[in-house]
Amino acid sequence: MPVVMFHDALASPDAWRDGLAARIPELDFRVWPDIGDPGEIEFAMVWNLPPGSYAGMTGLRCICSLGQGVDHLFLDPDLPRDVPIMRLVDPWMSQSMTEWILLNLLYFHRQGPEYDALVRQHRWHVLPPPETSECRVGIMGLGALGLHAARAISGLGFPTAGWARTARTVDGVEVYSGNGQLTDFLARTDVLCCLLPLTAATRGIINTDTLALLPRGTFVINAARGAHIVDEDLLAALDSGQVAGAALDVFHTEPLPPEHAYWAHPAVRVWPHVSAQTNPATALEQVAAAIRRVADGRIPENLVDPTLGY
Ligand code: GLV
């Protein structure tokens, strides 16, 4: 009987419990912190589990992030090093993320900020139409989410580039790779979308130096993690006009503190981390498959490489 622990302070366990029970009737589903003997837990489904909570989980066989990002796991210095970690890779979340990226990209591209300002003044004024073939979009991160978004954006006719750790070929997307090609990638980008995993190598990657490499008037869209951006640097670039606007779904501290400068900044669109929410209805199947594999002594899919941090 597989013993599973669930922890997500933001979500109810009910849909997961019911959905897993329907797929694996013999499952023993325990909700943190009422997990009984920690030594019995074999499979941990977690989101922001408080550091130190793995103490005593000597029978753990797999840790599953209840999101696509896994940076929350590595915040725990006591994360068991010998237990495989998997993450969700859910086409529904990729679709949801792409919709959110497109919503903000098209808002900026179709002069949403300018028209909103005109509407506030009750002014009927027509701007010259924007040219899609001249709006160069750059996606940082070509994982499941970045690739899905890049393909959709390219499909709409935007000149689309991606920046990834390693070189690869993607139809319709110009791929730049490694630190050596970051400058060229930024220099050709009019709308920058961040979909990177948060690792030691990507923390603070959007800062004064990298923002200065973008053409003046670029838009920045961040749906990855707040810590990819140095907030003071982005605010300074917005105030100087180097960056024309930003759509931000993720922040260093969430919820975004009420006094944070982003809330009131006229060029910033703040979203409450909703670009691609975890959906038990679509993610259940892969979690159930992973539990079955672990119970059979096999390795689950979508494993994380702890040395890379994603
Ligand atoms: C959400 O932020 C996720 O990592 O899935």
mmCIF file of C-alpha atoms and ligand atoms in Angstrom:
data_model
loop_
_atom_site.group_PDB
_atom_site.id
_atom_site.type_symbol
_atom_site.label_atom_id
_atom_site.label_comp_id
_atom_site.label_asym_id
_atom_site.label_seq_id
_atom_site.Cartn_x
_atom_site.Cartn_y
_atom_site.Cartn_z
ATOM 1 C CA MET A 1 0.000 0.000 0.000
ATOM 2 C CA PRO A 2 1.821 3.181 -1.166
ATOM 3 C CA VAL A 3 2.025 5.798 1.605
ATOM 4 C CA VAL A 4 1.797 9.338 0.246
ATOM 5 C CA MET A 5 2.228 12.658 2.026
ATOM 6 C CA PHE A 6 0.616 15.846 0.712
ATOM 7 C CA HIS A 7 1.673 19.387 1.617
ATOM 8 C CA ASP A 8 0.465 22.574 -0.019
ATOM 9 C CA ALA A 9 -0.527 25.381 2.316
ATOM 10 C CA LEU A 10 -2.312 27.180 -0.547
ATOM 11 C CA ALA A 11 -4.402 24.335 -1.956
ATOM 12 C CA SER A 12 -6.950 21.939 -0.538
ATOM 13 C CA PRO A 13 -5.883 18.282 -0.491
ATOM 14 C CA ASP A 14 -9.419 17.126 -1.381
ATOM 15 C CA ALA A 15 -9.145 16.991 -5.171
ATOM 16 C CA TRP A 16 -5.782 15.206 -4.924
ATOM 17 C CA ARG A 17 -7.016 12.751 -2.293
ATOM 18 C CA ASP A 18 -10.178 11.892 -4.226
ATOM 19 C CA GLY A 19 -8.490 11.768 -7.622
ATOM 20 C CA LEU A 20 -5.678 9.538 -6.413
ATOM 21 C CA ALA A 21 -8.077 7.274 -4.482
ATOM 22 C CA ALA A 22 -10.058 6.775 -7.701
ATOM 23 C CA ARG A 23 -6.883 5.712 -9.512
ATOM 24 C CA ILE A 24 -5.039 3.834 -6.731
ATOM 25 C CA PRO A 25 -7.691 2.585 -4.262
ATOM 26 C CA GLU A 26 -5.185 1.081 -1.814
ATOM 27 C CA LEU A 27 -3.333 4.417 -1.410
ATOM 28 C CA ASP A 28 -2.654 5.663 2.140
ATOM 29 C CA PHE A 29 -2.933 9.484 1.673
ATOM 30 C CA ARG A 30 -1.713 11.593 4.589
ATOM 31 C CA VAL A 31 -1.894 15.379 4.806
ATOM 32 C CA TRP A 32 1.029 17.181 6.456
ATOM 33 C CA PRO A 33 1.497 17.719 9.396
ATOM 34 C CA ASP A 34 -0.760 14.789 10.427
ATOM 35 C CA ILE A 35 1.401 12.196 8.735
ATOM 36 C CA GLY A 36 1.700 9.596 11.486
ATOM 37 C CA ASP A 37 5.049 7.813 11.510
ATOM 38 C CA PRO A 38 7.300 9.818 9.112
ATOM 39 C CA GLY A 39 9.339 6.675 8.507
ATOM 40 C CA GLU A 40 6.351 5.205 6.608
ATOM 41 C CA ILE A 41 6.127 8.001 3.995
ATOM 42 C CA GLU A 42 7.264 6.745 0.579
ATOM 43 C CA PHE A 43 6.092 9.486 -1.777
ATOM 44 C CA ALA A 44 5.985 13.206 -0.824
ATOM 45 C CA MET A 45 3.853 15.618 -2.890
ATOM 46 C CA VAL A 46 4.942 19.069 -1.787
ATOM 47 C CA TRP A 47 4.760 22.782 -2.405
ATOM 48 C CA ASN A 48 6.823 25.016 -0.073
ATOM 49 C CA LEU A 49 7.198 22.357 2.611
ATOM 50 C CA PRO A 50 8.730 24.071 5.680
ATOM 51 C CA PRO A 51 12.500 23.389 5.872
ATOM 52 C CA GLY A 52 13.424 20.519 8.145
ATOM 53 C CA SER A 53 10.171 18.612 7.546
ATOM 54 C CA TYR A 54 11.871 15.597 5.944
ATOM 55 C CA ALA A 55 13.369 14.631 9.311
ATOM 56 C CA GLY A 56 12.522 11.022 10.054
ATOM 57 C CA MET A 57 11.311 10.232 6.505
ATOM 58 C CA THR A 58 13.781 7.407 6.173
ATOM 59 C CA GLY A 59 11.593 5.398 3.760
ATOM 60 C CA LEU A 60 11.122 8.209 1.222
ATOM 61 C CA ARG A 61 11.377 6.960 -2.387
ATOM 62 C CA CYS A 62 10.310 10.027 -4.377
ATOM 63 C CA ILE A 63 9.644 13.739 -3.860
ATOM 64 C CA CYS A 64 7.181 15.336 -6.259
ATOM 65 C CA SER A 65 6.963 19.122 -6.679
ATOM 66 C CA LEU A 66 3.343 20.195 -6.974
ATOM 67 C CA GLY A 67 4.425 22.830 -9.458
ATOM 68 C CA GLN A 68 6.651 23.022 -12.478
ATOM 69 C CA GLY A 69 9.266 24.956 -10.499
ATOM 70 C CA VAL A 70 11.395 23.096 -7.962
ATOM 71 C CA ASP A 71 13.439 25.952 -6.461
ATOM 72 C CA HIS A 72 11.237 25.752 -3.341
ATOM 73 C CA LEU A 73 12.657 22.281 -2.644
ATOM 74 C CA PHE A 74 16.285 23.399 -2.666
ATOM 75 C CA LEU A 75 15.604 26.038 0.014
ATOM 76 C CA ASP A 76 15.663 23.186 2.531
ATOM 77 C CA PRO A 77 19.260 22.383 3.533
ATOM 78 C CA ASP A 78 17.975 19.024 4.777
ATOM 79 C CA LEU A 79 16.390 18.006 1.467
ATOM 80 C CA PRO A 80 17.290 14.298 1.179
ATOM 81 C CA ARG A 81 20.047 14.098 -1.456
ATOM 82 C CA ASP A 82 19.566 10.485 -2.451
ATOM 83 C CA VAL A 83 15.816 10.592 -3.174
ATOM 84 C CA PRO A 84 14.692 11.185 -6.797
ATOM 85 C CA ILE A 85 12.808 14.442 -7.321
ATOM 86 C CA MET A 86 10.171 14.866 -9.998
ATOM 87 C CA ARG A 87 8.179 17.863 -11.071
ATOM 88 C CA LEU A 88 4.928 18.423 -12.893
ATOM 89 C CA VAL A 89 5.134 18.863 -16.644
ATOM 90 C CA ASP A 90 1.530 19.419 -17.577
ATOM 91 C CA PRO A 91 0.363 20.447 -21.080
ATOM 92 C CA TRP A 92 -2.590 22.223 -19.454
ATOM 93 C CA MET A 93 -0.150 24.430 -17.496
ATOM 94 C CA SER A 94 1.899 25.083 -20.635
ATOM 95 C CA GLN A 95 -1.254 26.215 -22.435
ATOM 96 C CA SER A 96 -2.224 28.394 -19.489
ATOM 97 C CA MET A 97 1.241 29.963 -19.358
ATOM 98 C CA THR A 98 1.272 30.628 -23.088
ATOM 99 C CA GLU A 99 -2.112 32.347 -22.831
ATOM 100 C CA TRP A 100 -0.814 34.603 -20.061
ATOM 101 C CA ILE A 101 2.361 35.447 -21.957
ATOM 102 C CA LEU A 102 0.347 36.203 -25.113
ATOM 103 C CA LEU A 103 -2.127 38.331 -23.178
ATOM 104 C CA ASN A 104 0.664 40.575 -21.930
ATOM 105 C CA LEU A 105 2.764 40.483 -25.096
ATOM 106 C CA LEU A 106 -0.234 41.500 -27.208
ATOM 107 C CA TYR A 107 -1.247 44.182 -24.703
ATOM 108 C CA PHE A 108 2.184 45.784 -25.019
ATOM 109 C CA HIS A 109 2.456 45.177 -28.752
ATOM 110 C CA ARG A 110 -1.004 46.621 -29.471
ATOM 111 C CA GLN A 111 -0.134 49.812 -27.554
ATOM 112 C CA GLY A 112 -2.339 48.920 -24.561
ATOM 113 C CA PRO A 113 -0.497 51.281 -22.186
ATOM 114 C CA GLU A 114 -0.849 54.224 -24.600
ATOM 115 C CA TYR A 115 -4.527 53.556 -25.351
ATOM 116 C CA ASP A 116 -5.328 53.068 -21.652
ATOM 117 C CA ALA A 117 -3.745 56.477 -20.929
ATOM 118 C CA LEU A 118 -5.802 58.052 -23.737
ATOM 119 C CA VAL A 119 -8.997 56.433 -22.486
ATOM 120 C CA ARG A 120 -8.368 57.817 -19.008
ATOM 121 C CA GLN A 121 -8.326 61.283 -20.639
ATOM 122 C CA HIS A 122 -11.480 60.459 -22.682
ATOM 123 C CA ARG A 123 -9.436 61.041 -25.817
ATOM 124 C CA TRP A 124 -10.259 59.307 -29.108
ATOM 125 C CA HIS A 125 -6.863 59.228 -30.727
ATOM 126 C CA VAL A 126 -5.483 56.746 -33.246
ATOM 127 C CA LEU A 127 -1.819 55.721 -33.125
ATOM 128 C CA PRO A 128 0.033 54.275 -36.126
ATOM 129 C CA PRO A 129 -0.595 50.500 -36.217
ATOM 130 C CA PRO A 130 2.187 48.311 -34.816
ATOM 131 C CA GLU A 131 4.102 45.962 -37.128
ATOM 132 C CA THR A 132 4.239 42.367 -35.875
ATOM 133 C CA SER A 133 7.153 41.446 -38.108
ATOM 134 C CA GLU A 134 9.213 44.149 -36.389
ATOM 135 C CA CYS A 135 8.410 43.200 -32.796
ATOM 136 C CA ARG A 136 11.192 40.850 -31.757
ATOM 137 C CA VAL A 137 10.246 38.605 -28.861
ATOM 138 C CA GLY A 138 12.872 36.868 -26.741
ATOM 139 C CA ILE A 139 12.082 33.987 -24.401
ATOM 140 C CA MET A 140 14.594 33.235 -21.655
ATOM 141 C CA GLY A 141 14.290 29.524 -20.902
ATOM 142 C CA LEU A 142 13.298 26.889 -23.456
ATOM 143 C CA GLY A 143 11.930 24.225 -21.127
ATOM 144 C CA ALA A 144 8.396 22.849 -21.418
ATOM 145 C CA LEU A 145 6.861 26.278 -20.794
ATOM 146 C CA GLY A 146 9.303 28.382 -22.806
ATOM 147 C CA LEU A 147 9.125 26.132 -25.844
ATOM 148 C CA HIS A 148 5.336 26.093 -25.855
ATOM 149 C CA ALA A 149 5.179 29.889 -25.609
ATOM 150 C CA ALA A 150 7.938 30.392 -28.203
ATOM 151 C CA ARG A 151 6.130 28.216 -30.749
ATOM 152 C CA ALA A 152 2.835 30.055 -30.261
ATOM 153 C CA ILE A 153 4.488 33.471 -30.501
ATOM 154 C CA SER A 154 6.432 32.466 -33.583
ATOM 155 C CA GLY A 155 3.201 31.088 -35.060
ATOM 156 C CA LEU A 156 1.648 34.553 -34.782
ATOM 157 C CA GLY A 157 4.442 35.995 -36.902
ATOM 158 C CA PHE A 158 6.613 37.647 -34.250
ATOM 159 C CA PRO A 159 10.350 37.229 -34.899
ATOM 160 C CA THR A 160 11.029 34.901 -31.978
ATOM 161 C CA ALA A 161 14.239 33.935 -30.245
ATOM 162 C CA GLY A 162 14.945 31.784 -27.242
ATOM 163 C CA TRP A 163 17.877 31.766 -24.851
ATOM 164 C CA ALA A 164 18.793 28.440 -23.257
ATOM 165 C CA ARG A 165 21.693 26.968 -21.307
ATOM 166 C CA THR A 166 22.606 24.638 -24.161
ATOM 167 C CA ALA A 167 22.340 24.938 -27.952
ATOM 168 C CA ARG A 168 19.418 23.275 -29.736
ATOM 169 C CA THR A 169 17.264 23.634 -32.836
ATOM 170 C CA VAL A 170 13.644 24.742 -32.679
ATOM 171 C CA ASP A 171 11.601 25.322 -35.834
ATOM 172 C CA GLY A 172 10.687 28.995 -36.213
ATOM 173 C CA VAL A 173 12.737 30.043 -33.176
ATOM 174 C CA GLU A 174 16.251 31.464 -33.282
ATOM 175 C CA VAL A 175 18.069 29.841 -30.388
ATOM 176 C CA TYR A 176 20.873 31.569 -28.480
ATOM 177 C CA SER A 177 22.717 29.613 -25.825
ATOM 178 C CA GLY A 178 24.983 30.091 -22.866
ATOM 179 C CA ASN A 179 26.401 33.231 -21.347
ATOM 180 C CA GLY A 180 28.433 33.852 -24.502
ATOM 181 C CA GLN A 181 25.279 34.548 -26.544
ATOM 182 C CA LEU A 182 23.243 36.380 -23.913
ATOM 183 C CA THR A 183 24.382 39.819 -25.094
ATOM 184 C CA ASP A 184 23.340 39.149 -28.712
ATOM 185 C CA PHE A 185 20.035 37.676 -27.563
ATOM 186 C CA LEU A 186 19.216 40.733 -25.455
ATOM 187 C CA ALA A 187 20.335 43.204 -28.123
ATOM 188 C CA ARG A 188 17.708 41.821 -30.571
ATOM 189 C CA THR A 189 14.817 41.649 -28.099
ATOM 190 C CA ASP A 190 11.930 44.145 -27.971
ATOM 191 C CA VAL A 191 9.780 42.087 -25.602
ATOM 192 C CA LEU A 192 11.665 39.950 -23.079
ATOM 193 C CA CYS A 193 9.793 37.024 -21.482
ATOM 194 C CA CYS A 194 11.406 35.175 -18.564
ATOM 195 C CA LEU A 195 10.466 31.506 -18.176
ATOM 196 C CA LEU A 196 13.749 30.295 -16.677
ATOM 197 C CA PRO A 197 14.088 27.931 -13.757
ATOM 198 C CA LEU A 198 15.435 29.712 -10.682
ATOM 199 C CA THR A 199 18.952 28.455 -9.965
ATOM 200 C CA ALA A 200 22.187 29.934 -8.662
ATOM 201 C CA ALA A 201 23.042 30.744 -12.297
ATOM 202 C CA THR A 202 19.785 32.583 -13.077
ATOM 203 C CA ARG A 203 19.082 34.411 -9.805
ATOM 204 C CA GLY A 204 19.136 38.175 -10.479
ATOM 205 C CA ILE A 205 19.759 37.641 -14.196
ATOM 206 C CA ILE A 206 17.535 40.618 -15.043
ATOM 207 C CA ASN A 207 19.561 43.469 -13.597
ATOM 208 C CA THR A 208 21.034 46.867 -14.557
ATOM 209 C CA ASP A 209 23.717 45.278 -16.745
ATOM 210 C CA THR A 210 21.422 42.974 -18.709
ATOM 211 C CA LEU A 211 18.614 45.552 -18.965
ATOM 212 C CA ALA A 212 21.128 48.003 -20.473
ATOM 213 C CA LEU A 213 21.805 45.518 -23.283
ATOM 214 C CA LEU A 214 18.165 45.591 -24.430
ATOM 215 C CA PRO A 215 17.042 48.116 -27.048
ATOM 216 C CA ARG A 216 15.578 51.206 -25.363
ATOM 217 C CA GLY A 217 11.851 50.821 -24.755
ATOM 218 C CA THR A 218 11.759 47.030 -24.328
ATOM 219 C CA PHE A 219 8.929 45.408 -22.385
ATOM 220 C CA VAL A 220 9.703 42.835 -19.689
ATOM 221 C CA ILE A 221 7.362 39.947 -18.876
ATOM 222 C CA ASN A 222 8.210 37.680 -15.940
ATOM 223 C CA ALA A 223 6.263 34.527 -15.150
ATOM 224 C CA ALA A 224 9.179 32.519 -13.745
ATOM 225 C CA ARG A 225 10.301 33.610 -10.278
ATOM 226 C CA GLY A 226 10.550 37.038 -8.651
ATOM 227 C CA ALA A 227 14.206 36.439 -7.795
ATOM 228 C CA HIS A 228 15.160 36.426 -11.472
ATOM 229 C CA ILE A 229 14.785 40.203 -11.310
ATOM 230 C CA VAL A 230 16.711 42.716 -9.216
ATOM 231 C CA ASP A 231 13.694 44.882 -8.389
ATOM 232 C CA GLU A 232 15.571 48.150 -7.808
ATOM 233 C CA ASP A 233 17.299 47.726 -11.169
ATOM 234 C CA LEU A 234 14.050 47.118 -13.044
ATOM 235 C CA LEU A 235 12.373 50.073 -11.318
ATOM 236 C CA ALA A 236 15.314 52.326 -12.256
ATOM 237 C CA ALA A 237 15.155 51.099 -15.873
ATOM 238 C CA LEU A 238 11.402 51.759 -15.958
ATOM 239 C CA ASP A 239 11.887 55.248 -14.553
ATOM 240 C CA SER A 240 14.612 56.073 -17.070
ATOM 241 C CA GLY A 241 12.555 54.749 -20.018
ATOM 242 C CA GLN A 242 15.102 52.023 -20.824
ATOM 243 C CA VAL A 243 12.262 49.590 -20.098
ATOM 244 C CA ALA A 244 8.849 50.767 -21.312
ATOM 245 C CA GLY A 245 6.692 48.482 -19.205
ATOM 246 C CA ALA A 246 6.614 45.263 -17.250
ATOM 247 C CA ALA A 247 4.082 42.511 -16.608
ATOM 248 C CA LEU A 248 5.018 40.601 -13.472
ATOM 249 C CA ASP A 249 3.323 37.495 -12.112
ATOM 250 C CA VAL A 250 6.005 36.508 -9.580
ATOM 251 C CA PHE A 251 7.821 38.392 -6.826
ATOM 252 C CA HIS A 252 10.621 38.037 -4.292
ATOM 253 C CA THR A 253 7.983 38.052 -1.548
ATOM 254 C CA GLU A 254 4.505 36.687 -2.238
ATOM 255 C CA PRO A 255 1.942 38.041 -1.655
ATOM 256 C CA LEU A 256 3.610 41.242 -2.930
ATOM 257 C CA PRO A 257 3.789 43.520 0.154
ATOM 258 C CA PRO A 258 1.242 46.389 -0.019
ATOM 259 C CA GLU A 259 3.991 49.017 0.196
ATOM 260 C CA HIS A 260 6.014 47.612 -2.733
ATOM 261 C CA ALA A 261 6.769 50.158 -5.482
ATOM 262 C CA TYR A 262 5.481 47.809 -8.206
ATOM 263 C CA TRP A 263 1.845 48.199 -7.112
ATOM 264 C CA ALA A 264 1.655 51.919 -7.840
ATOM 265 C CA HIS A 265 4.072 52.081 -10.765
ATOM 266 C CA PRO A 266 2.136 53.220 -13.861
ATOM 267 C CA ALA A 267 4.211 51.031 -16.201
ATOM 268 C CA VAL A 268 3.908 47.820 -14.172
ATOM 269 C CA ARG A 269 1.113 45.269 -14.419
ATOM 270 C CA VAL A 270 1.023 43.187 -11.235
ATOM 271 C CA TRP A 271 -0.542 39.702 -11.278
ATOM 272 C CA PRO A 272 -0.925 37.426 -8.201
ATOM 273 C CA HIS A 273 1.084 34.397 -9.447
ATOM 274 C CA VAL A 274 -1.672 32.991 -11.632
ATOM 275 C CA SER A 275 -0.032 32.552 -15.022
ATOM 276 C CA ALA A 276 -0.046 28.740 -14.821
ATOM 277 C CA GLN A 277 -1.729 27.397 -11.741
ATOM 278 C CA THR A 278 -1.418 23.747 -10.796
ATOM 279 C CA ASN A 279 -4.597 21.943 -11.821
ATOM 280 C CA PRO A 280 -5.236 18.631 -10.029
ATOM 281 C CA ALA A 281 -7.701 17.602 -12.757
ATOM 282 C CA THR A 282 -4.915 17.480 -15.343
ATOM 283 C CA ALA A 283 -1.870 16.769 -13.152
ATOM 284 C CA LEU A 284 -3.398 13.848 -11.231
ATOM 285 C CA GLU A 285 -2.749 11.317 -13.954
ATOM 286 C CA GLN A 286 0.994 11.913 -14.004
ATOM 287 C CA VAL A 287 1.237 11.921 -10.204
ATOM 288 C CA ALA A 288 -0.688 8.639 -10.104
ATOM 289 C CA ALA A 289 1.628 7.203 -12.764
ATOM 290 C CA ALA A 290 4.658 8.263 -10.719
ATOM 291 C CA ILE A 291 3.270 6.700 -7.537
ATOM 292 C CA ARG A 292 2.668 3.432 -9.406
ATOM 293 C CA ARG A 293 6.181 3.487 -10.826
ATOM 294 C CA VAL A 294 7.714 4.177 -7.410
ATOM 295 C CA ALA A 295 5.612 1.406 -5.853
ATOM 296 C CA ASP A 296 6.976 -0.938 -8.564
ATOM 297 C CA GLY A 297 10.548 0.124 -7.800
ATOM 298 C CA ARG A 298 10.856 2.070 -11.066
ATOM 299 C CA ILE A 299 12.028 5.650 -11.637
ATOM 300 C CA PRO A 300 9.266 8.238 -12.253
ATOM 301 C CA GLU A 301 9.254 10.523 -15.290
ATOM 302 C CA ASN A 302 10.148 14.235 -15.326
ATOM 303 C CA LEU A 303 13.039 13.831 -12.934
ATOM 304 C CA VAL A 304 14.927 16.898 -11.727
ATOM 305 C CA ASP A 305 18.725 17.062 -11.977
ATOM 306 C CA PRO A 306 19.742 18.267 -8.490
ATOM 307 C CA THR A 307 23.137 19.408 -9.790
ATOM 308 C CA LEU A 308 21.394 21.787 -12.232
ATOM 309 C CA GLY A 309 18.555 22.670 -9.850
ATOM 310 C CA TYR A 310 15.772 21.984 -12.383
HETATM 311 C C1 GLV B 1 4.414 27.747 -10.273
HETATM 312 O O1 GLV B 1 4.995 28.739 -10.005
HETATM 313 C C2 GLV B 1 5.051 26.493 -10.602
HETATM 314 O O2 GLV B 1 6.253 26.362 -10.382
HETATM 315 O O3 GLV B 1 4.357 25.605 -11.103
#
